[in-house]
PDB file of C-alpha atoms in Angstrom:
ATOM      1  CA  MET K   1       0.000   0.000   0.000  1.00 58.00           C
ATOM      2  CA  THR K   2       1.389   3.393  -0.955  1.00 67.00           C
ATOM      3  CA  LYS K   3       1.935   6.250   1.453  1.00 65.00           C
ATOM      4  CA  HIS K   4      -0.954   8.217  -0.100  1.00 66.00           C
ATOM      5  CA  TYR K   5      -3.458   5.431   0.608  1.00 67.00           C
ATOM      6  CA  LYS K   6      -2.160   5.001   4.156  1.00 66.00           C
ATOM      7  CA  ILE K   7      -2.735   8.702   4.842  1.00 65.00           C
ATOM      8  CA  ILE K   8      -6.263   8.517   3.411  1.00 66.00           C
ATOM      9  CA  GLY K   9      -6.942   5.434   5.553  1.00 68.00           C
ATOM     10  CA  LEU K  10      -5.749   7.202   8.710  1.00 65.00           C
ATOM     11  CA  ARG K  11      -7.910  10.223   7.933  1.00 67.00           C
ATOM     12  CA  ILE K  12     -10.983   8.063   7.375  1.00 69.00           C
ATOM     13  CA  LEU K  13     -10.240   6.209  10.624  1.00 68.00           C
ATOM     14  CA  SER K  14      -9.961   9.507  12.504  1.00 67.00           C
ATOM     15  CA  TRP K  15     -13.317  10.646  11.078  1.00 68.00           C
ATOM     16  CA  VAL K  16     -14.929   7.343  12.082  1.00 70.00           C
ATOM     17  CA  ILE K  17     -13.581   7.619  15.648  1.00 67.00           C
ATOM     18  CA  THR K  18     -14.809  11.194  16.004  1.00 66.00           C
ATOM     19  CA  ILE K  19     -18.247  10.502  14.499  1.00 68.00           C
ATOM     20  CA  THR K  20     -18.678   7.378  16.655  1.00 68.00           C
ATOM     21  CA  GLY K  21     -17.790   9.378  19.734  1.00 64.00           C
ATOM     22  CA  LEU K  22     -20.265  12.066  18.685  1.00 67.00           C
ATOM     23  CA  ILE K  23     -23.050   9.477  18.346  1.00 69.00           C
ATOM     24  CA  ILE K  24     -22.242   8.039  21.794  1.00 65.00           C
ATOM     25  CA  PHE K  25     -22.174  11.533  23.285  1.00 65.00           C
ATOM     26  CA  ILE K  26     -25.535  12.491  21.742  1.00 67.00           C
ATOM     27  CA  GLY K  27     -26.987   9.175  22.959  1.00 67.00           C
ATOM     28  CA  ASN K  28     -25.936  10.003  26.516  1.00 63.00           C
ATOM     29  CA  VAL K  29     -27.423  13.479  26.230  1.00 62.00           C
ATOM     30  CA  HIS K  30     -30.694  11.979  24.986  1.00 60.00           C
ATOM     31  CA  GLU K  31     -30.713   9.427  27.817  1.00 61.00           C
ATOM     32  CA  TYR K  32     -29.963  11.829  30.661  1.00 60.00           C
ATOM     33  CA  GLY K  33     -31.704  14.935  29.374  1.00 61.00           C
ATOM     34  CA  LEU K  34     -30.701  18.004  27.482  1.00 60.00           C
ATOM     35  CA  HIS K  35     -28.759  19.914  30.132  1.00 63.00           C
ATOM     36  CA  PHE K  36     -25.733  21.458  28.484  1.00 63.00           C
ATOM     37  CA  THR K  37     -23.180  23.566  30.277  1.00 65.00           C
ATOM     38  CA  TYR K  38     -21.186  26.280  28.549  1.00 64.00           C
ATOM     39  CA  ASN K  39     -18.121  24.000  28.323  1.00 60.00           C
ATOM     40  CA  GLN K  40     -20.070  21.200  26.656  1.00 63.00           C
ATOM     41  CA  VAL K  41     -21.552  23.537  24.048  1.00 67.00           C
ATOM     42  CA  LEU K  42     -18.130  25.040  23.369  1.00 66.00           C
ATOM     43  CA  ALA K  43     -16.585  21.576  23.029  1.00 64.00           C
ATOM     44  CA  ILE K  44     -19.279  20.396  20.627  1.00 68.00           C
ATOM     45  CA  ILE K  45     -18.865  23.486  18.438  1.00 72.00           C
ATOM     46  CA  ILE K  46     -15.069  23.141  18.349  1.00 67.00           C
ATOM     47  CA  VAL K  47     -15.051  19.444  17.473  1.00 65.00           C
ATOM     48  CA  ILE K  48     -17.685  19.812  14.756  1.00 70.00           C
ATOM     49  CA  LEU K  49     -15.734  22.699  13.221  1.00 71.00           C
ATOM     50  CA  LEU K  50     -12.529  20.656  13.404  1.00 67.00           C
ATOM     51  CA  LEU K  51     -14.184  17.627  11.809  1.00 66.00           C
ATOM     52  CA  VAL K  52     -15.796  19.625   8.989  1.00 70.00           C
ATOM     53  CA  THR K  53     -12.597  21.592   8.331  1.00 67.00           C
ATOM     54  CA  THR K  54     -10.491  18.437   8.208  1.00 64.00           C
ATOM     55  CA  MET K  55     -12.884  16.730   5.801  1.00 65.00           C
ATOM     56  CA  TYR K  56     -13.177  19.824   3.611  1.00 66.00           C
ATOM     57  CA  PHE K  57      -9.422  20.380   3.362  1.00 62.00           C
ATOM     58  CA  SER K  58      -8.801  16.673   2.743  1.00 61.00           C
ATOM     59  CA  VAL K  59     -11.285  16.349  -0.115  1.00 63.00           C
ATOM     60  CA  THR K  60     -11.176  19.602  -2.118  1.00 64.00           C
ATOM     61  CA  PRO K  61      -8.290  19.389  -4.650  1.00 66.00           C
ATOM     62  CA  LYS K  62      -7.189  23.058  -4.604  1.00 67.00           C
ATOM     63  CA  LEU K  63      -7.451  23.263  -0.835  1.00 64.00           C
ATOM     64  CA  LEU K  64      -5.646  19.933  -0.486  1.00 63.00           C
ATOM     65  CA  LYS K  65      -2.624  21.363  -2.350  1.00 68.00           C
ATOM     66  CA  TRP K  66      -2.787  24.548  -0.292  1.00 64.00           C
ATOM     67  CA  ASN K  67      -3.144  22.524   2.904  1.00 62.00           C
ATOM     68  CA  GLU K  68      -0.112  20.382   2.039  1.00 66.00           C
ATOM     69  CA  LYS K  69       1.895  23.572   1.552  1.00 66.00           C
ATOM     70  CA  TYR K  70       0.808  25.404   4.713  1.00 62.00           C
ATOM     71  CA  GLU K  71      -0.470  22.467   6.872  1.00 64.00           C
ATOM     72  CA  LEU K  72      -3.488  24.367   8.220  1.00 62.00           C
ATOM     73  CA  VAL K  73      -5.375  21.259   9.375  1.00 62.00           C
ATOM     74  CA  TRP K  74      -2.400  20.057  11.407  1.00 62.00           C
ATOM     75  CA  TRP K  75      -2.116  23.448  13.100  1.00 62.00           C
ATOM     76  CA  LEU K  76      -5.839  23.299  13.921  1.00 62.00           C
ATOM     77  CA  CYS K  77      -5.289  19.894  15.531  1.00 61.00           C
ATOM     78  CA  TYR K  78      -2.310  21.160  17.519  1.00 59.00           C
ATOM     79  CA  LEU K  79      -4.315  24.154  18.732  1.00 61.00           C
ATOM     80  CA  CYS K  80      -7.358  22.057  19.663  1.00 62.00           C
ATOM     81  CA  ALA K  81      -5.405  19.404  21.596  1.00 57.00           C
ATOM     82  CA  PRO K  82      -4.865  21.491  24.781  1.00 58.00           C
ATOM     83  CA  ILE K  83      -8.423  22.823  24.560  1.00 60.00           C
ATOM     84  CA  TYR K  84     -10.038  19.385  24.617  1.00 59.00           C
ATOM     85  CA  LEU K  85      -7.769  18.265  27.460  1.00 57.00           C
ATOM     86  CA  PHE K  86      -8.814  21.342  29.454  1.00 57.00           C
ATOM     87  CA  LEU K  87     -12.514  20.950  28.653  1.00 57.00           C
ATOM     88  CA  THR K  88     -12.411  17.260  29.570  1.00 55.00           C
ATOM     89  CA  ASN K  89     -11.513  18.179  33.128  1.00 55.00           C
ATOM     90  CA  LEU K  90     -14.313  20.731  33.240  1.00 54.00           C
ATOM     91  CA  TYR K  91     -16.842  18.389  31.614  1.00 52.00           C
ATOM     92  CA  ASN K  92     -17.340  15.871  34.398  1.00 51.00           C
ATOM     93  CA  SER K  93     -14.218  14.942  36.301  1.00 49.00           C
ATOM     94  CA  THR K  94     -16.126  12.841  38.854  1.00 50.00           C
ATOM     95  CA  ASP K  95     -17.331  10.205  36.378  1.00 54.00           C
ATOM     96  CA  LEU K  96     -14.604   8.235  34.583  1.00 54.00           C
ATOM     97  CA  GLY K  97     -17.040   6.900  31.975  1.00 57.00           C
ATOM     98  CA  TYR K  98     -18.063  10.379  30.901  1.00 58.00           C
ATOM     99  CA  THR K  99     -14.454  11.494  30.744  1.00 55.00           C
ATOM    100  CA  ILE K 100     -13.513   8.559  28.481  1.00 58.00           C
ATOM    101  CA  LYS K 101     -16.519   9.182  26.206  1.00 58.00           C
ATOM    102  CA  PHE K 102     -15.735  12.868  26.027  1.00 59.00           C
ATOM    103  CA  TRP K 103     -12.102  12.167  25.140  1.00 58.00           C
ATOM    104  CA  LEU K 104     -13.246   9.780  22.421  1.00 58.00           C
ATOM    105  CA  PHE K 105     -15.698  12.341  21.086  1.00 56.00           C
ATOM    106  CA  PHE K 106     -13.533  15.405  21.279  1.00 54.00           C
ATOM    107  CA  GLY K 107      -9.996  14.127  20.956  1.00 55.00           C
ATOM    108  CA  GLY K 108     -10.145  10.826  19.106  1.00 57.00           C
ATOM    109  CA  GLY K 109     -10.005  12.135  15.571  1.00 59.00           C
ATOM    110  CA  ALA K 110      -7.686  15.061  16.229  1.00 59.00           C
ATOM    111  CA  ALA K 111      -5.255  12.979  18.282  1.00 62.00           C
ATOM    112  CA  LEU K 112      -5.096  10.292  15.600  1.00 63.00           C
ATOM    113  CA  ILE K 113      -4.389  12.928  12.951  1.00 64.00           C
ATOM    114  CA  ILE K 114      -1.591  14.409  15.073  1.00 63.00           C
ATOM    115  CA  ILE K 115      -0.066  10.966  15.749  1.00 65.00           C
ATOM    116  CA  SER K 116      -0.241   9.941  12.080  1.00 66.00           C
ATOM    117  CA  LYS K 117       1.389  13.226  11.031  1.00 67.00           C
ATOM    118  CA  TYR K 118       4.180  12.716  13.577  1.00 68.00           C
ATOM    119  CA  ILE K 119       4.789   9.114  12.445  1.00 70.00           C
ATOM    120  CA  LEU K 120       4.789  10.022   8.754  1.00 68.00           C
ATOM    121  CA  LYS K 121       7.127  12.972   9.330  1.00 72.00           C
ATOM    122  CA  ASN K 122       9.631  10.861  11.300  1.00 72.00           C
ATOM    123  CA  LYS K 123       9.637   8.038   8.732  1.00 66.00           C
ATOM    124  CA  LYS K 124      11.287  10.275   6.136  1.00 59.00           C
TER     125      LYS K 124
END
């Protein structure tokens, strides 16, 4: 398998992890009621923007070339990583299950993208 297909596979895997986490998170909200705090709303907005931006920059040909030159998506991931770690602690630090689900939802895709970028960069 070529390097190009491996990168596409990692991106698809990161989208699947993030979308699965989002479905689990929405299921929990539906089960326990719609009581959002400011941090939860902020986290949902950030992760949806990150997911949409990553997909958009990965699919559009002109933006894909521009993204490879300037690496905007990777910088977005680097900037969002400390935010989701901070918001995880604010989300519900007393319940380990919620913390794990929130990490999966908010950080799964972005973390996988960062790790894959690091691995691919160090292989050269």
